[in-house]
Amino acid sequence: MNLEMTFDDKMKPVNEQPDQKLCHKKAKVLQVSDLLKQYQANLTRQEHTIEGQILAQQQTANASQQKLKETIDTLTWELKEKTKEQEGLLQQNLNLQKALQRAANFSVLQVSDLLRKYQANLTHQERILERQILAQQQAANASQQKLKETIDTLTWELKEKTKDQEELLQQNLNLQKALQKVANFSGPCPQDWLWHKENCYLFSSAQSYWAKSQENCRALDAQLLQINSIDNLNFILQATSHSTSPFWMGLHRKKKNDPWLWENGSPLRPHLLKIRGIPSQAHPSGTCVYIQEGGIFADHCILNAFSICEKQAQLLPTE
């Protein structure tokens, strides 16, 4: 047998040996294993991202209101359940890697199909979880909005109640003041004075000349009678109808041709009084007017007569 080999013989392909085939399959298995490790790392990052999103939602819900705690607890429980499911999937992944290592003749195409199915299943679960998180967010936002509206309504009602309470307190204070005034009120006029509408009247029990009568009235924080209306005149005439004595009033004049003036300096209204008995001769003390037995007369101010003092009545103010 010819053992020599020509140059042409060296160029012919040598058939592959069984050991070379096994090495080629192991290389494919290592590539698949690397691919699974990369996918595992990517899956871990996705898990961390999802967990971070869920943790952020939990912190936001906890910061919003205690009422959302139950919702967050439910979401946390669901996350734990999903984590358990993912751990189970990871364990399946590890088992798959071991199975691939044991089965050297497992084809790359079959592994690729399995990975695509696994990826599709994982994506589906992620979408379900995202929808659940979104639903929880929407429910939390709706609950927060409803709580905010309730708080606004209660705040407005509290302000209105506070206003009503302040008004009632002010009314109570006013009533207490009015009650105190009524309790301390002894009447519109002092003792022995007659009350008529807005004024009080005192008929003196002693006679004096006009200037002295004026001093006596001023000592009582009053003035001599001043008639400003028919009603006022009728009251005085009725009050003096039981007496025949003269009563000085505040009307007077210094000289004969001077106008008649009241004590406060205001002039007489001619239509109110018709003065009779005016003396023809003037007197240094002046001429003063008095009322007697229903008539209005004038005489020298030096004469003695009773007097009528007048002051404003102390009426309770109407609030």
XYZ file of C-alpha atoms in Angstrom:
319
model
C 0.000 0.000 0.000
C 1.310 3.398 -1.010
C 1.652 5.585 2.110
C 2.846 8.653 0.343
C 0.562 11.646 -0.049
C 0.800 14.124 -2.815
C 0.334 17.916 -2.659
C -3.106 17.502 -4.144
C -4.001 15.075 -1.473
C -3.276 17.722 1.227
C -5.767 20.104 -0.351
C -8.624 17.649 0.011
C -11.030 18.332 2.991
C -10.662 16.100 5.957
C -13.890 14.716 7.432
C -14.814 16.145 10.782
C -14.292 13.954 13.814
C -16.934 13.273 16.578
C -14.919 15.322 19.113
C -15.100 18.375 16.909
C -18.921 18.119 16.673
C -19.238 17.944 20.447
C -17.087 21.028 20.850
C -19.211 22.875 18.319
C -22.402 22.029 20.256
C -20.822 23.104 23.559
C -19.944 26.435 21.997
C -23.549 26.919 20.976
C -24.685 26.049 24.506
C -22.287 28.635 25.946
C -23.672 31.256 23.570
C -27.194 30.402 24.677
C -26.107 30.557 28.312
C -24.573 34.012 27.763
C -27.756 35.111 26.057
C -29.808 33.893 29.000
C -27.513 35.694 31.452
C -27.886 38.951 29.533
C -31.620 38.476 29.436
C -31.569 37.726 33.171
C -29.689 40.989 33.828
C -32.168 42.905 31.678
C -35.039 41.248 33.520
C -33.516 42.240 36.871
C -33.221 45.867 35.738
C -36.848 45.828 34.615
C -37.847 44.404 37.984
C -35.919 47.162 39.759
C -37.572 49.784 37.556
C -41.046 48.403 38.226
C -40.314 48.121 41.934
C -39.062 51.724 41.934
C -42.256 52.902 40.235
C -44.408 51.018 42.692
C -42.388 52.366 45.645
C -42.817 55.920 44.343
C -46.557 55.377 44.042
C -46.631 54.022 47.594
C -44.740 57.049 48.950
C -47.035 59.467 47.091
C -50.145 57.702 48.343
C -48.794 57.602 51.933
C -47.971 61.323 51.787
C -51.429 62.179 50.455
C -53.727 60.663 53.039
C -54.107 57.924 55.597
C -57.235 56.855 53.796
C -55.125 55.539 50.889
C -53.149 53.199 53.158
C -55.463 50.280 52.514
C -55.041 50.769 48.772
C -51.270 50.871 49.127
C -51.279 47.740 51.310
C -53.286 45.939 48.642
C -50.871 47.091 45.955
C -47.905 45.972 48.056
C -49.470 42.555 48.548
C -50.030 42.241 44.798
C -46.413 43.275 44.213
C -45.202 40.552 46.559
C -47.358 38.030 44.735
C -45.939 39.212 41.410
C -42.445 39.018 42.858
C -43.095 35.438 43.890
C -44.311 34.680 40.384
C -41.199 36.279 38.897
C -38.987 34.332 41.289
C -40.728 31.218 40.066
C -40.045 32.270 36.498
C -36.406 32.945 37.352
C -36.178 29.490 38.845
C -37.664 28.103 35.654
C -35.035 30.081 33.759
C -32.253 28.516 35.802
C -33.755 25.098 35.306
C -33.899 25.842 31.595
C -30.207 26.762 31.552
C -29.358 23.519 33.325
C -31.503 21.572 30.893
C -29.768 23.297 27.975
C -26.385 22.441 29.392
C -27.439 18.809 29.768
C -28.895 18.662 26.273
C -25.957 19.485 24.016
C -27.934 18.674 20.915
C -30.672 21.285 21.698
C -30.997 23.614 18.722
C -30.539 27.401 18.898
C -33.760 27.977 17.007
C -35.752 26.120 19.636
C -34.075 28.179 22.375
C -34.851 31.382 20.481
C -38.502 30.409 20.170
C -38.651 29.614 23.856
C -37.093 32.982 24.722
C -39.562 34.804 22.507
C -42.448 33.030 24.203
C -40.976 33.801 27.612
C -40.463 37.437 26.636
C -44.027 37.665 25.338
C -45.351 36.169 28.567
C -43.264 38.555 30.670
C -44.357 41.573 28.591
C -47.973 40.539 29.026
C -47.523 40.323 32.794
C -45.773 43.707 32.854
C -48.662 45.303 30.971
C -51.163 43.775 33.371
C -49.171 45.103 36.316
C -48.868 48.567 34.717
C -52.623 48.673 34.144
C -53.205 47.727 37.760
C -50.825 50.461 38.938
C -52.527 53.003 36.656
C -55.927 51.981 37.975
C -54.684 52.377 41.543
C -53.270 55.819 40.683
C -56.553 56.930 39.124
C -58.499 55.664 42.122
C -56.109 57.460 44.480
C -56.369 60.714 42.495
C -60.166 60.481 42.430
C -60.214 59.848 46.167
C -57.890 62.799 46.796
C -60.050 65.108 44.646
C -63.177 64.007 46.466
C -61.493 64.560 49.830
C -60.306 68.007 48.711
C -63.837 68.987 47.673
C -65.170 67.736 50.995
C -62.532 69.715 52.892
C -63.323 72.870 50.884
C -67.044 72.463 51.580
C -66.475 71.915 55.295
C -64.111 74.905 55.431
C -66.723 77.141 53.798
C -69.449 75.887 56.136
C -67.155 76.477 59.126
C -66.535 80.068 58.022
C -70.274 80.672 57.623
C -70.961 79.169 61.043
C -68.212 81.345 62.519
C -69.797 84.468 61.005
C -73.210 83.475 62.350
C -71.702 82.818 65.760
C -69.951 86.201 65.785
C -73.225 87.920 64.868
C -75.040 86.063 67.634
C -72.333 86.981 70.129
C -72.614 90.639 69.126
C -76.401 90.466 69.478
C -75.996 88.918 72.918
C -73.629 91.708 73.953
C -76.056 94.339 72.683
C -78.915 92.665 74.535
C -76.861 92.500 77.718
C -76.024 96.196 77.429
C -79.664 97.064 76.771
C -80.738 94.913 79.709
C -78.193 96.621 81.940
C -79.459 100.028 80.838
C -83.029 98.983 81.563
C -81.997 97.678 84.980
C -80.249 100.958 85.797
C -82.917 103.142 84.200
C -85.044 104.948 86.772
C -87.202 106.771 84.232
C -86.926 109.518 81.635
C -87.321 112.278 84.231
C -86.065 112.864 87.790
C -88.409 112.582 90.732
C -91.152 115.258 90.930
C -90.692 116.175 87.252
C -93.455 115.733 84.651
C -92.622 113.881 81.466
C -94.078 114.864 78.127
C -92.635 113.399 74.926
C -89.006 114.554 74.693
C -88.913 116.889 77.701
C -89.279 116.926 81.464
C -90.945 119.785 83.376
C -90.632 120.912 87.005
C -93.119 123.334 88.581
C -91.374 125.205 91.408
C -92.799 125.280 94.919
C -91.367 128.736 95.771
C -91.639 132.136 94.136
C -88.683 134.166 92.860
C -87.996 136.953 90.415
C -87.234 135.957 86.839
C -83.406 136.039 87.016
C -83.403 133.985 90.233
C -85.796 131.482 88.688
C -83.404 131.199 85.746
C -80.517 130.439 88.137
C -82.580 127.819 89.941
C -83.353 126.017 86.673
C -79.723 126.111 85.570
C -78.691 124.612 88.912
C -80.882 121.649 87.975
C -79.205 121.369 84.557
C -82.336 122.838 82.954
C -83.708 126.095 81.578
C -86.920 128.087 81.942
C -89.871 126.851 79.904
C -89.604 127.315 76.135
C -92.710 126.712 73.992
C -91.966 125.589 70.426
C -95.215 123.921 69.361
C -98.977 123.943 69.885
C -98.748 120.511 71.486
C -96.181 121.815 73.936
C -98.398 124.820 74.765
C -101.496 122.672 75.311
C -99.606 120.413 77.723
C -98.444 123.383 79.818
C -101.908 124.957 79.852
C -103.408 121.690 81.053
C -100.701 121.235 83.697
C -101.291 124.743 85.148
C -105.061 124.723 84.853
C -105.454 123.653 88.498
C -103.576 126.726 89.794
C -104.301 130.453 89.792
C -100.644 131.375 90.407
C -98.336 132.877 87.752
C -95.398 130.788 86.389
C -92.364 132.358 84.742
C -91.277 130.997 81.353
C -88.040 131.692 79.467
C -89.402 134.413 77.150
C -88.211 137.991 77.838
C -86.876 141.249 76.357
C -84.670 144.051 77.689
C -86.290 147.088 76.102
C -89.754 147.931 74.920
C -89.025 147.713 71.207
C -86.662 144.726 71.430
C -87.851 141.393 70.008
C -89.078 138.702 72.353
C -86.331 136.115 72.874
C -86.188 132.768 74.606
C -83.494 131.990 77.097
C -81.332 130.296 74.455
C -81.549 133.385 72.204
C -84.086 132.048 69.671
C -86.964 134.417 68.686
C -90.631 133.913 69.509
C -92.891 132.445 66.856
C -95.756 134.961 66.777
C -98.445 132.415 65.898
C -97.758 130.364 69.055
C -98.336 132.929 71.813
C -100.545 135.977 72.172
C -99.027 138.054 74.966
C -101.364 140.255 77.000
C -100.889 142.867 79.712
C -97.580 144.215 78.498
C -96.609 147.145 80.791
C -96.375 150.526 79.112
C -93.354 151.576 81.115
C -90.080 149.661 80.809
C -88.138 148.511 83.867
C -84.337 148.107 84.146
C -84.845 144.404 84.912
C -86.641 143.989 81.590
C -90.002 142.544 80.686
C -90.649 138.811 81.194
C -93.514 136.527 80.185
C -95.509 134.257 82.501
C -98.491 131.930 82.199
C -101.507 132.173 84.502
C -104.977 130.606 84.360
C -104.658 129.688 80.716
C -103.391 133.087 79.539
C -99.981 134.441 78.518
C -98.967 137.732 80.185
C -95.913 139.987 80.479
C -94.665 142.129 83.377
C -91.526 143.472 84.995
C -88.964 140.724 85.589
C -88.374 141.942 89.147
C -91.722 140.561 90.301
C -91.907 137.257 92.179
C -93.687 134.265 90.667
C -93.458 130.520 90.475
C -91.465 129.083 87.554
C -91.434 126.136 85.159
C -88.073 124.464 84.435
C -87.549 122.365 81.325
C -84.901 119.771 80.429
C -84.534 116.987 77.893
C -85.872 113.589 78.912
C -83.392 110.709 79.265
C -84.938 108.207 76.892
C -83.532 104.740 76.296
C -81.702 104.676 72.947
C -83.233 102.444 70.294
C -80.607 100.168 68.689
